[in-house]
Every structure is written in structure tokens, then in C-alpha cells.
């Protein structure tokens, strides 16, 4: 268990600007990830893990390819619960959250103020499954799918609020 730790100003030319979790299953509670910068997963990158992130903040981080805030890739099965993912950006995909070939259970999260070319709030593709429960996707910006870009994915949304998102081209709320 990792409890109450703040990670700030991390940098990686690869994965995980503030933290990379690979092939492990830690529980992160009440942690803060700020101003991370990476190619994938500016704040946190989860690879083939069973981690649990809860009651935490991931903000003001950047990624070049995907996951300004969080990237979940390569069979990752981590759970994200009651996390604020805000003001992150990615040049390409998933300003807030980037999901590729992963299983994604996300509940009671606030995903806001994020930006990317595709999927300002969330980008999910490549046979990912994504389940959002009681989440807010607000004030995200993207060219396509400002709230979320869900393609080639199995998606389930329940009791969510998708509001005030802006797309330059298509899919203001979802694409």
C-alpha cells in the first residue's frame, strides 16, 4: 500500500512520467501526481498490472503519444476509484486517460479539463473494455471525442454525467 505520497515534476522519455507500475498490484490511496511528462502516461502508466488507485489526484501532466494523466496498456486490469484526473494533455490520444488492450473499471471519477487530438477525457481502443460508473466527463477538449473517444472497445457507461465538452470536429460528448 502506498498512502499519501505526492509525486511532482517526473520525466520519462518512455513510460510513466511520475510513476510506472508494471507487472505488479500495488494499492495507491490518497496520492497526488502533478506535472509529469512522458511519451506514454505523463502522470501514471499502468502496464499488465492489477493496481488500484483510489481517492487520488492526477493533474497537469503531459504525454506525447497517449495518456496525459493515465495510460493503461498491455492487458492492464487496474481499477481507478474516486480519482480526479484534470488538466492533463496529450498531443495525440487520451488527454486524461488512455486505454489500449486493457480492462478498465473506473468509478466515481471526475475527468475534466483535459485535451488531446482524439479523446480529450478518455481514449479507448484496440480491444479494450471500459466500464464507467458514476463518473463525470466535463470541460474536456479534443479534435474528435472531447469527452471520450471509444473505438474498437466494449463500453459500458452507467449513471455518468457528460457535460460541457468541446470537439473541434466530431463528437463533442463522445465519439
mmCIF file of C-alpha atoms in Angstrom:
data_model
loop_
_atom_site.group_PDB
_atom_site.id
_atom_site.type_symbol
_atom_site.label_atom_id
_atom_site.label_comp_id
_atom_site.label_asym_id
_atom_site.label_seq_id
_atom_site.Cartn_x
_atom_site.Cartn_y
_atom_site.Cartn_z
ATOM 1 C CA UNK A 1 0.000 0.000 0.000
ATOM 2 C CA UNK A 2 1.239 3.457 -0.939
ATOM 3 C CA UNK A 3 -0.664 6.102 1.015
ATOM 4 C CA UNK A 4 -0.497 9.905 0.971
ATOM 5 C CA UNK A 5 2.526 10.385 -1.290
ATOM 6 C CA UNK A 6 2.907 13.308 -3.737
ATOM 7 C CA UNK A 7 4.821 12.779 -6.987
ATOM 8 C CA UNK A 8 5.722 16.004 -8.819
ATOM 9 C CA UNK A 9 7.740 17.007 -11.907
ATOM 10 C CA UNK A 10 8.616 13.485 -13.048
ATOM 11 C CA UNK A 11 10.023 12.959 -16.549
ATOM 12 C CA UNK A 12 10.480 9.885 -18.731
ATOM 13 C CA UNK A 13 11.332 9.577 -22.413
ATOM 14 C CA UNK A 14 9.354 6.325 -22.282
ATOM 15 C CA UNK A 15 6.543 5.293 -19.931
ATOM 16 C CA UNK A 16 5.301 6.920 -16.710
ATOM 17 C CA UNK A 17 6.401 10.493 -16.063
ATOM 18 C CA UNK A 18 5.625 10.356 -12.331
ATOM 19 C CA UNK A 19 5.164 6.584 -11.905
ATOM 20 C CA UNK A 20 5.331 3.370 -13.946
ATOM 21 C CA UNK A 21 3.541 0.341 -12.490
ATOM 22 C CA UNK A 22 4.366 -2.833 -14.417
ATOM 23 C CA UNK A 23 3.529 -6.475 -13.637
ATOM 24 C CA UNK A 24 2.547 -5.661 -10.043
ATOM 25 C CA UNK A 25 -0.508 -4.899 -7.931
ATOM 26 C CA UNK A 26 0.029 -2.018 -5.512
ATOM 27 C CA UNK A 27 -2.797 -0.081 -3.882
ATOM 28 C CA UNK A 28 -2.348 3.687 -4.100
ATOM 29 C CA UNK A 29 -4.554 5.730 -1.750
ATOM 30 C CA UNK A 30 -4.677 9.498 -1.338
ATOM 31 C CA UNK A 31 -1.734 10.088 -3.685
ATOM 32 C CA UNK A 32 -1.083 13.102 -5.899
ATOM 33 C CA UNK A 33 0.591 13.050 -9.300
ATOM 34 C CA UNK A 34 1.410 16.507 -10.681
ATOM 35 C CA UNK A 35 3.278 17.856 -13.687
ATOM 36 C CA UNK A 36 4.609 14.577 -15.054
ATOM 37 C CA UNK A 37 5.875 14.346 -18.621
ATOM 38 C CA UNK A 38 6.386 11.202 -20.731
ATOM 39 C CA UNK A 39 5.881 9.694 -24.158
ATOM 40 C CA UNK A 40 3.101 7.493 -22.702
ATOM 41 C CA UNK A 41 1.441 8.113 -19.312
ATOM 42 C CA UNK A 42 2.555 11.564 -18.176
ATOM 43 C CA UNK A 43 1.158 11.097 -14.668
ATOM 44 C CA UNK A 44 0.917 7.307 -14.257
ATOM 45 C CA UNK A 45 1.448 4.413 -16.664
ATOM 46 C CA UNK A 46 -0.036 1.008 -15.802
ATOM 47 C CA UNK A 47 1.294 -1.977 -17.770
ATOM 48 C CA UNK A 48 -0.049 -5.510 -17.292
ATOM 49 C CA UNK A 49 -0.858 -4.828 -13.649
ATOM 50 C CA UNK A 50 -3.672 -5.263 -11.130
ATOM 51 C CA UNK A 51 -3.130 -1.976 -9.309
ATOM 52 C CA UNK A 52 -5.810 0.018 -7.515
ATOM 53 C CA UNK A 53 -5.687 3.811 -7.494
ATOM 54 C CA UNK A 54 -8.238 5.473 -5.242
ATOM 55 C CA UNK A 55 -9.005 8.853 -3.669
ATOM 56 C CA UNK A 56 -6.142 10.474 -5.572
ATOM 57 C CA UNK A 57 -5.419 13.379 -7.940
ATOM 58 C CA UNK A 58 -3.661 13.223 -11.291
ATOM 59 C CA UNK A 59 -3.248 16.638 -12.857
ATOM 60 C CA UNK A 60 -1.225 18.998 -15.034
ATOM 61 C CA UNK A 61 0.700 16.170 -16.723
ATOM 62 C CA UNK A 62 1.553 15.668 -20.407
ATOM 63 C CA UNK A 63 2.184 12.835 -22.840
ATOM 64 C CA UNK A 64 3.277 12.827 -26.442
ATOM 65 C CA UNK A 65 1.551 9.661 -27.702
ATOM 66 C CA UNK A 66 -1.143 8.914 -25.135
ATOM 67 C CA UNK A 67 -2.348 9.289 -21.588
ATOM 68 C CA UNK A 68 -1.510 12.771 -20.388
ATOM 69 C CA UNK A 69 -2.872 11.792 -16.976
ATOM 70 C CA UNK A 70 -3.054 7.969 -17.006
ATOM 71 C CA UNK A 71 -2.149 5.285 -19.553
ATOM 72 C CA UNK A 72 -3.421 1.693 -19.160
ATOM 73 C CA UNK A 73 -1.822 -0.654 -21.679
ATOM 74 C CA UNK A 74 -0.920 -4.277 -22.469
ATOM 75 C CA UNK A 75 -3.515 -6.335 -20.606
ATOM 76 C CA UNK A 76 -3.682 -3.967 -17.661
ATOM 77 C CA UNK A 77 -6.554 -4.752 -15.246
ATOM 78 C CA UNK A 78 -6.144 -1.936 -12.724
ATOM 79 C CA UNK A 79 -9.106 -0.260 -11.012
ATOM 80 C CA UNK A 80 -9.444 3.520 -10.713
ATOM 81 C CA UNK A 81 -11.854 4.669 -7.983
ATOM 82 C CA UNK A 82 -12.695 8.210 -6.836
ATOM 83 C CA UNK A 83 -9.796 9.833 -8.672
ATOM 84 C CA UNK A 84 -9.711 13.354 -10.094
ATOM 85 C CA UNK A 85 -7.999 13.364 -13.489
ATOM 86 C CA UNK A 86 -7.756 17.012 -14.528
ATOM 87 C CA UNK A 87 -5.908 19.498 -16.715
ATOM 88 C CA UNK A 88 -3.742 16.914 -18.458
ATOM 89 C CA UNK A 89 -2.869 16.845 -22.153
ATOM 90 C CA UNK A 90 -1.643 14.541 -24.877
ATOM 91 C CA UNK A 91 -0.593 15.609 -28.342
ATOM 92 C CA UNK A 92 -2.280 12.557 -29.858
ATOM 93 C CA UNK A 93 -4.653 10.425 -27.764
ATOM 94 C CA UNK A 94 -6.256 10.416 -24.330
ATOM 95 C CA UNK A 95 -5.575 13.706 -22.612
ATOM 96 C CA UNK A 96 -6.931 12.387 -19.313
ATOM 97 C CA UNK A 97 -6.983 8.591 -19.711
ATOM 98 C CA UNK A 98 -5.561 6.357 -22.461
ATOM 99 C CA UNK A 99 -6.657 2.696 -22.651
ATOM 100 C CA UNK A 100 -5.090 0.234 -25.107
ATOM 101 C CA UNK A 101 -5.595 -3.531 -24.919
ATOM 102 C CA UNK A 102 -6.732 -3.241 -21.310
ATOM 103 C CA UNK A 103 -9.651 -3.884 -18.977
ATOM 104 C CA UNK A 104 -10.867 -0.677 -17.357
ATOM 105 C CA UNK A 105 -13.100 -0.380 -14.294
ATOM 106 C CA UNK A 106 -13.462 3.291 -13.462
ATOM 107 C CA UNK A 107 -15.902 4.548 -10.834
ATOM 108 C CA UNK A 108 -16.748 7.845 -9.117
ATOM 109 C CA UNK A 109 -14.035 9.699 -11.067
ATOM 110 C CA UNK A 110 -14.009 13.291 -12.246
ATOM 111 C CA UNK A 111 -12.295 13.639 -15.600
ATOM 112 C CA UNK A 112 -12.166 17.320 -16.530
ATOM 113 C CA UNK A 113 -10.166 19.996 -18.298
ATOM 114 C CA UNK A 114 -8.093 17.516 -20.332
ATOM 115 C CA UNK A 115 -7.142 17.857 -24.009
ATOM 116 C CA UNK A 116 -5.883 15.740 -26.920
ATOM 117 C CA UNK A 117 -6.276 15.334 -30.666
ATOM 118 C CA UNK A 118 -8.567 12.311 -30.022
ATOM 119 C CA UNK A 119 -10.289 11.635 -26.705
ATOM 120 C CA UNK A 120 -9.772 14.729 -24.589
ATOM 121 C CA UNK A 121 -11.123 12.997 -21.472
ATOM 122 C CA UNK A 122 -10.761 9.296 -22.392
ATOM 123 C CA UNK A 123 -9.341 7.393 -25.360
ATOM 124 C CA UNK A 124 -10.120 3.665 -25.550
ATOM 125 C CA UNK A 125 -9.177 1.442 -28.481
ATOM 126 C CA UNK A 126 -7.619 -1.858 -29.583
ATOM 127 C CA UNK A 127 -9.976 -4.376 -27.930
ATOM 128 C CA UNK A 128 -10.128 -2.595 -24.587
ATOM 129 C CA UNK A 129 -13.157 -2.934 -22.368
ATOM 130 C CA UNK A 130 -14.164 0.118 -20.405
ATOM 131 C CA UNK A 131 -16.771 0.421 -17.662
ATOM 132 C CA UNK A 132 -17.560 3.875 -16.289
ATOM 133 C CA UNK A 133 -19.831 4.154 -13.249
ATOM 134 C CA UNK A 134 -20.846 7.443 -11.634
ATOM 135 C CA UNK A 135 -18.133 9.370 -13.477
ATOM 136 C CA UNK A 136 -18.138 12.968 -14.664
ATOM 137 C CA UNK A 137 -16.566 13.888 -18.000
ATOM 138 C CA UNK A 138 -16.642 17.686 -18.123
ATOM 139 C CA UNK A 139 -14.855 20.558 -19.852
ATOM 140 C CA UNK A 140 -12.552 18.386 -21.965
ATOM 141 C CA UNK A 141 -11.266 19.463 -25.406
ATOM 142 C CA UNK A 142 -10.341 17.429 -28.492
ATOM 143 C CA UNK A 143 -10.483 17.347 -32.242
ATOM 144 C CA UNK A 144 -12.557 14.157 -32.034
ATOM 145 C CA UNK A 145 -14.418 12.830 -28.984
ATOM 146 C CA UNK A 146 -13.755 15.519 -26.426
ATOM 147 C CA UNK A 147 -15.448 13.675 -23.540
ATOM 148 C CA UNK A 148 -14.377 10.275 -24.813
ATOM 149 C CA UNK A 149 -13.199 8.533 -27.967
ATOM 150 C CA UNK A 150 -14.317 4.900 -27.712
ATOM 151 C CA UNK A 151 -13.404 2.834 -30.771
ATOM 152 C CA UNK A 152 -12.960 -0.928 -31.178
ATOM 153 C CA UNK A 153 -13.795 -1.219 -27.474
ATOM 154 C CA UNK A 154 -16.511 -2.788 -25.375
ATOM 155 C CA UNK A 155 -18.009 0.121 -23.448
ATOM 156 C CA UNK A 156 -20.432 0.392 -20.546
ATOM 157 C CA UNK A 157 -21.473 3.719 -19.031
ATOM 158 C CA UNK A 158 -23.859 3.917 -16.082
ATOM 159 C CA UNK A 159 -25.043 6.916 -14.074
ATOM 160 C CA UNK A 160 -22.423 9.232 -15.626
ATOM 161 C CA UNK A 161 -22.508 12.941 -16.435
ATOM 162 C CA UNK A 162 -21.002 14.034 -19.758
ATOM 163 C CA UNK A 163 -21.207 17.818 -19.920
ATOM 164 C CA UNK A 164 -19.616 20.936 -21.435
ATOM 165 C CA UNK A 165 -17.049 19.142 -23.598
ATOM 166 C CA UNK A 166 -15.847 20.735 -26.853
ATOM 167 C CA UNK A 167 -14.779 18.978 -30.081
ATOM 168 C CA UNK A 168 -13.270 20.892 -32.961
ATOM 169 C CA UNK A 169 -14.625 18.379 -35.488
ATOM 170 C CA UNK A 170 -16.801 15.459 -34.277
ATOM 171 C CA UNK A 171 -18.127 14.003 -31.042
ATOM 172 C CA UNK A 172 -18.467 16.810 -28.518
ATOM 173 C CA UNK A 173 -19.593 14.403 -25.787
ATOM 174 C CA UNK A 174 -18.491 11.008 -27.109
ATOM 175 C CA UNK A 175 -17.172 9.644 -30.392
#
